[in-house]
Amino acid sequence: MDQLTWTGSAGTVLLPVFEIAVLALVLSLLAKLLFVLAGLDVPRLPGPDGTIAARSPGLMASMGIRFSFFAALAAILCMLAAGAVMPTPLEAGILGAMAVRFWPVWLALAATFVLSIRFRRRLGLYGKLFDSTVGMIGFAIVMFWVFTAIFADVIITQDPFIQLSGLKNKVPGIAAPDSPYGWYLLGGDHLARDVFSRMVMGAREVLKIAPAATLFAFMVGITLGLPAGYFGGKLDTFISFLANLVLAFPVILLFYLLVTPEIRDTGIPIVLAALLFLFPIIFLTVLWNSRYYTNPPQRNLYVGITLLIGLWAYSGLAFNIDPLGIWSMEPNMLNVFVSVVFVNSPGVFRIVRGLVMDIKARDYVAAGQTRGEGPWYIMLWEILPNARGPLIVDFCLRIGYTTILLGTLGFFGLGVSPDSPDWGSTIDDGRKLLNLFPHPALAPALALMSLVLGLNLLADGLREESLKD
Amino acid sequence: MTALAPDTPWDPSQPILEIEHLSISFFTRMREIPAVMDFSCTVMAGEAMGLVGESGCGKSTVALGVMRELGKNGRIVKGSIKFKGRDLAQMSDEELRHIRGSEIAMIYQEPMASLNPAMKVGAQLAEVPMLHSGMSKDEAWKLARQIVADVRLPDPDRIINAYPHQLSGGQQQRIVIAMALMAKPALLILDEPTTALDVTVEAGIVDLVKELGEKYGTSMLFISHNLGLVMDVCDRICVMYSGEAVETGNVVEVFDEMRHPYTQALFRSIPLPGADKNARPLISIPGNFPLPHERPPGCNFGPRCDYFQKGRCDAADVPMFPVPGSDRHETRCLRWQEIDWEAPPAKREIKQKAEIGRVVLKMEDLRKYYSVSGGAFGGGMKKVVKANETLSFEAREGETLAIVGESGCGKSTFAKVLMGLETATSGSIMLFDENVQSTPIQKRNTDTVSQVQMVFQNPFDTLNPSMSVGRQIIRALEIFNYGKSDAERHERMLELLDLVKLPRAFAERMPRQLSGGQKQRVGIARAFAGGAKVVVADEPVSALDVSVQAAVTDLLMDIQRENKTTLLFISHDLSIVRYLSDRVMVMYLGHVVEMGTTDQVFSPPYHPYTEALLSAVPIADTKVIRKRIVLEGDIPSAMNPPPGCPFQTRCRWKSQVPGGLCEREVPPVQVLEGGHQIKCHLSRDILAQMEPVIKIAAE
Amino acid sequence: MGLFVLRRLGVMLLTAIALTFVVFYLTNLQPNLEKLARTEGSVRMTEEAVQDWIAQNGHSGSIFMRYGQWLGVVPGWTYTDEKGQMRGRCFEIGQDPTAAPTYCGLLQGNWGYSTFFKTPVMDSLGEKLAATGWLMLAVMLVMVPTSLLLGVLSGMREGSATDRTLSTFSIASTATPEYVSGVVLVALFATAATGISPLLAEYGLIEPKKTLFLASATSAMDDITFWNFALPVMTIALYGIGYIARMTRASMTEVMTQQYIRTARLKGVPFRTVVMRHALRNALIAPFTVIMLQFPWLLNGVVIVESLFNYKGFGWTLVQAASNNDIPLLLACSVVAVVVVLLTQLISDIGYVFLNPRIRLA
């Protein structure tokens, strides 16, 4: 079997097109920047009759950027599409073959988009996301990785932990006769494992922790930020001091102190977990109680269910004593999880506190007070729902931030098992031979970057759309 | 200023500004939204033109169109704007830049927002002549200092070296006016210049604008929603409705002989002296203002018009018709010759006066002090702010007690104390024979809470934007323990919607789908959910448009009559207070300075502050003659009140009190005939000599 | 104003004490001490011997007392063994205990002795800090002007093509953590296998098998050149550029919609002057605070980049100290980090007050 080329047989035509487009893009970007700095970039001002006046050089450059960008994009898409219709990976090339491997993801993405765009008018803020190009691109990238994580078992070409002899640090597209697939699409790493499969599996590792940890950080931040902002005074001073304390720590130092094998022996992570995991239960209990206390049977039902499921999960996650054994977390995973929640919560706290201070001056809050509502009802049902716009945006950004933090942990080899395929550790593994064999580190690096970029774009789109009201 | 002579010769007998068939549209991704259609008007040299209309009628868009400042989406689609004979719509950006600020200047609604917070006042003023006539920096600052003195600001040397935030609202607006006058423009555009200010401060600004306009011979385009103000300032008026000018002409002619149904309806819906809530109630305009993309065919006012004729009024666009024998008076009504303009309104119903019953609320010697730490950096001296000082009054069942005062007078603090959101420092509040003075709302029992409710000022803020209308009313019912089941509460919620005359379908709507007036109605329904006996209405209509105000006020009065509710009506608007209240309490810096029945307060003897307040309120009636009393300066800060009488810094009667008593002692409350209370050192003789501020001219 | 600074200083001191205590506590956990005992003593020590070693070296007793000793507000520990030889915190074995000072902690200038580098902490840290100082300086010089320029240019006309292009760039760069951009930059510019170096070699612009930039910055310790320093600096700066540019843009777009900007335009002020004189100062208040508060994150970047490029500065030392259980060195690193962060916060607060006249004279 031969080594694969990047673009397969379609590449002979498309590759030069792509190169020219990229070159044109770079040139027009530079030109644009120069024009802007030189003040030649006059904005389009429609004349009284609606026509656009003579084209300025800046405008020409903008058009250049646009056309070359779309040309480059089209070339890549053609390569991917061409690869998908070719019978074997040899003709499809690496890009085409990878596109084929991701088939469940494409299918799921298409279904999501078709359904969402169809019913977008009924879907509130989520539906409005599809009015914004930036938001849609971001959403597509994020969902690409989410679906990749879900279908990872189907996408990988071989078990990410298997090492095949002779494939150590081999370049992308190398033939691997012992592998069931026949090739290492993105080459082999320093232990002769398949870089492509490890990257795909890494998505699962990251997406298992990042959103959940962010959610927990939000619960903690909200539960503390609401009363701090609403009551103010000594309580606020105290919690804010604690939050600033954590924020003043350089994250990396905190990780070096909190995520070590030694600290696991002392039980500090479990204490922290016991503390932090309590917040979601408190949050939900107070949420139901403040709303339904006028109707005790309903209140008892909701609070009962929350306490039952909450305490069950709590016992398993924090202390690993779940009697049924469904909820549990490995000690080092728990350590990582707790640390990430701990680092993220003060940031959420600050945002929530600020939002509450702003919203509590509104008349509908006063209306709630004058009809004798309790403070928690006002915080949770009058203030919090109206802070949701900025919070959702921050949630997206923060998942990205958490992904970066998890990568940092992996990069320093903290808290994760040595051969874990998560992106951070894979980059760490690859960096030692970076200037000789960059590909094992490059693949997870680009994957991580694209996920965070997607989350950022998604947040931007959401912000834009939620401001339009 | 010879340097600013226009480059093209211009004949002063020609109009300064001539707008012809102007149409302005805003373009969104979805559609074109016409904001102004077929608008024409002419402003002659030295003339002041008033542009009146409700919010959304396009009056500000016209002003911005003249400035060619329509943003990215706005565009002039038709017509011309000729300034001194040159069409602004065709000018290049560079030509436009030379005209802006030097020949046409603008004064805005929010003085604080219009001034750059990081630049000294002087620098912002001096920039104008430096830019337009190439003046040197020193000269420009000298000119700035002189103009600052011209707008009658004290201590101009200090002011030009100050930052905007160091000045009070009134002073800031004077600076904005000074900035507009720096280049001695030929045309001044004023966009609601006094809306953000207190009435007594407004009066000073209005006088200044009028005087400066005459002194420099500047033409003015004055935009306002307040008809009275326009009458004070302008020679001519143009009434706008939904993007069109509907009537234009000489102010006196339009006010006395209006020839458009909208203008007529507008005048019938504002409380003028002589209106009475029982005998001559206001008539609100039915229906709602049409959204810009949902305008009806033909006459825009058609669907809300009493004189509407199907097939005629909605057939085609209506042009302007000149009214013969008048001073350029025009109307956009097809039927203006057929309508009997003198006929009394058809559907004015006379209502029964409500019985006034037992005392339900009694306050004695209420005081509320706050301690505030001085300065932004904490520390420093703790200051005591006396928000309410010895407040005593009682309110009876079915009675409307108005609480009148400008910003900082303590009327909102008083409401908070009554509602139990704050506790009083001392004194007693007897509510249905129960002392609630030191009981915060959490400790009050549900009955007490449900019996005292509040209607809030800002309609856009009064409802929780993320909860449906029905849900919000039901929540109030739940809290007040009304009904046994969800079904019962739902039924009651629908009844409450009926009560406030909203369709039942609104229960499912979200607040953003409602107009301001509708939101305010929901707020009223929510307040009456628990059968409230005492309702505090904190400026409930001041943020609404004139035509909606009448409807909401009427609704409040109707519910009050039915439920025998005690209404505490907090307002700064004396016209509406005179119209609906039984008794009036005037507050100034935490003190009640005058209290009595409406007739007592609105006729002499007055407290000097009430006298000034009454004279400051503009009245849109040509037959009313007002005595002009303009107060000096601004309202002192409650953080730093003057010694002695709180009003002594601005009082024009101070010289009548011997021995500087006003500066030393807080005056005692004098009880005059009929329980009329005045907190003043003036002797009864002097009080008795006071003349009425408002006189209706004999016809 | 004076009172304000004083209050801030008080809070800062409290924060510093709390933070250093937390670090002290976490570094002096029992398992860490046991590990230390085994590395200092011998790996095959019995459990008992380990405990003895801990007790004899002043690591037993209340954590507060030990913290106090380290800080220098509690007398240093002494221990007399069976042979009657005295050992203590403040003197070497064999020195006269009576001549030694009673207090010898941080406040007395005694930062301890690095167990990994086998040198006094002060010596090794000082030189490392200087190296990092150069790196930070270069980063700041690149990052601040670039990001402000980008932010102002894109925020000046919201929604224009310039804005979109620059915004996309800043979003992309904030989405790229240092360990990713470092890898990508090395792959593009500093490997002989991929990127532009093979191309340049092909055209004969550089020698074959050589790379355009160096993938290691170790040589920059002695001699900083463009070729060995550009990549580490760019790696740290990229992330910050995106972040600050976005802040500046947000602030600038907000300022540009303010009414006083409209006032200025309607006074006839040309657009350029509107931006320079009226918008800029107001728009730069927020980014200034952000730049200052970026320091904790910059430290993060420094640690990653120094590890990645093998530049032996402060971040590299921190990693070495932490992974080799070098307690005194790690504590010293933490103190430096905490002080730097708190100082920048103070500067940011004071700067904010000076930039914003609304607060200054209140």
Short mmCIF file of C-alpha atoms in Angstrom, two decimals, chain B residues 69 72 97 100-101 106 108 113-119 124 127-128 131-132 163 165-166 179 377, chain C residues 3-4 7 158 259-260 262-263 265-270 277-278 281-282 353 357-359 361-362:
data_model
loop_
_atom_site.label_atom_id
_atom_site.label_comp_id
_atom_site.label_asym_id
_atom_site.label_seq_id
_atom_site.Cartn_x
_atom_site.Cartn_y
_atom_site.Cartn_z
CA GLU B 69 -27.58 62.82 10.79
CA LYS B 72 -26.38 54.12 8.73
CA ARG B 97 -19.51 69.94 8.06
CA ARG B 100 -23.10 72.09 11.14
CA GLY B 101 -22.33 73.97 14.30
CA MET B 106 -28.62 71.72 17.89
CA TYR B 108 -30.51 68.01 22.89
CA ALA B 113 -25.11 62.76 27.80
CA SER B 114 -24.47 65.48 25.24
CA LEU B 115 -21.33 66.75 26.91
CA ASN B 116 -18.05 64.88 26.73
CA PRO B 117 -17.31 63.68 30.27
CA ALA B 118 -13.55 63.73 29.80
CA MET B 119 -13.20 67.25 28.43
CA GLN B 124 -15.77 71.87 24.34
CA GLU B 127 -13.71 74.05 19.85
CA VAL B 128 -16.57 75.52 17.83
CA LEU B 131 -13.04 74.99 13.99
CA HIS B 132 -15.34 77.24 12.03
CA TYR B 163 -15.87 69.00 33.90
CA HIS B 165 -20.25 66.12 35.87
CA GLN B 166 -19.41 68.89 38.30
CA MET B 179 -22.17 75.66 22.84
CA PHE B 377 -13.75 56.54 48.17
CA LEU C 3 -7.27 57.54 52.23
CA PHE C 4 -8.35 55.59 49.20
CA ARG C 7 -7.52 51.47 52.22
CA GLU C 158 -18.95 49.38 13.85
CA GLN C 259 -24.60 61.37 22.47
CA TYR C 260 -21.57 63.53 23.05
CA ARG C 262 -23.08 63.04 18.02
CA THR C 263 -22.81 66.47 19.61
CA ARG C 265 -20.18 65.62 14.89
CA LEU C 266 -23.04 68.09 14.76
CA LYS C 267 -20.68 70.84 15.87
CA GLY C 268 -18.95 70.19 12.56
CA VAL C 269 -15.90 68.42 13.99
CA PRO C 270 -14.22 66.29 11.30
CA ARG C 277 -10.07 64.12 20.63
CA HIS C 278 -13.53 63.10 21.77
CA ARG C 281 -9.75 59.12 25.91
CA ASN C 282 -13.15 57.87 26.99
CA VAL C 353 -9.20 57.11 38.81
CA PRO C 357 -12.30 62.76 35.69
CA ARG C 358 -15.74 61.78 36.89
CA ILE C 359 -14.21 59.85 39.74
CA LEU C 361 -12.78 64.99 41.71
CA ALA C 362 -15.81 63.38 43.28
#
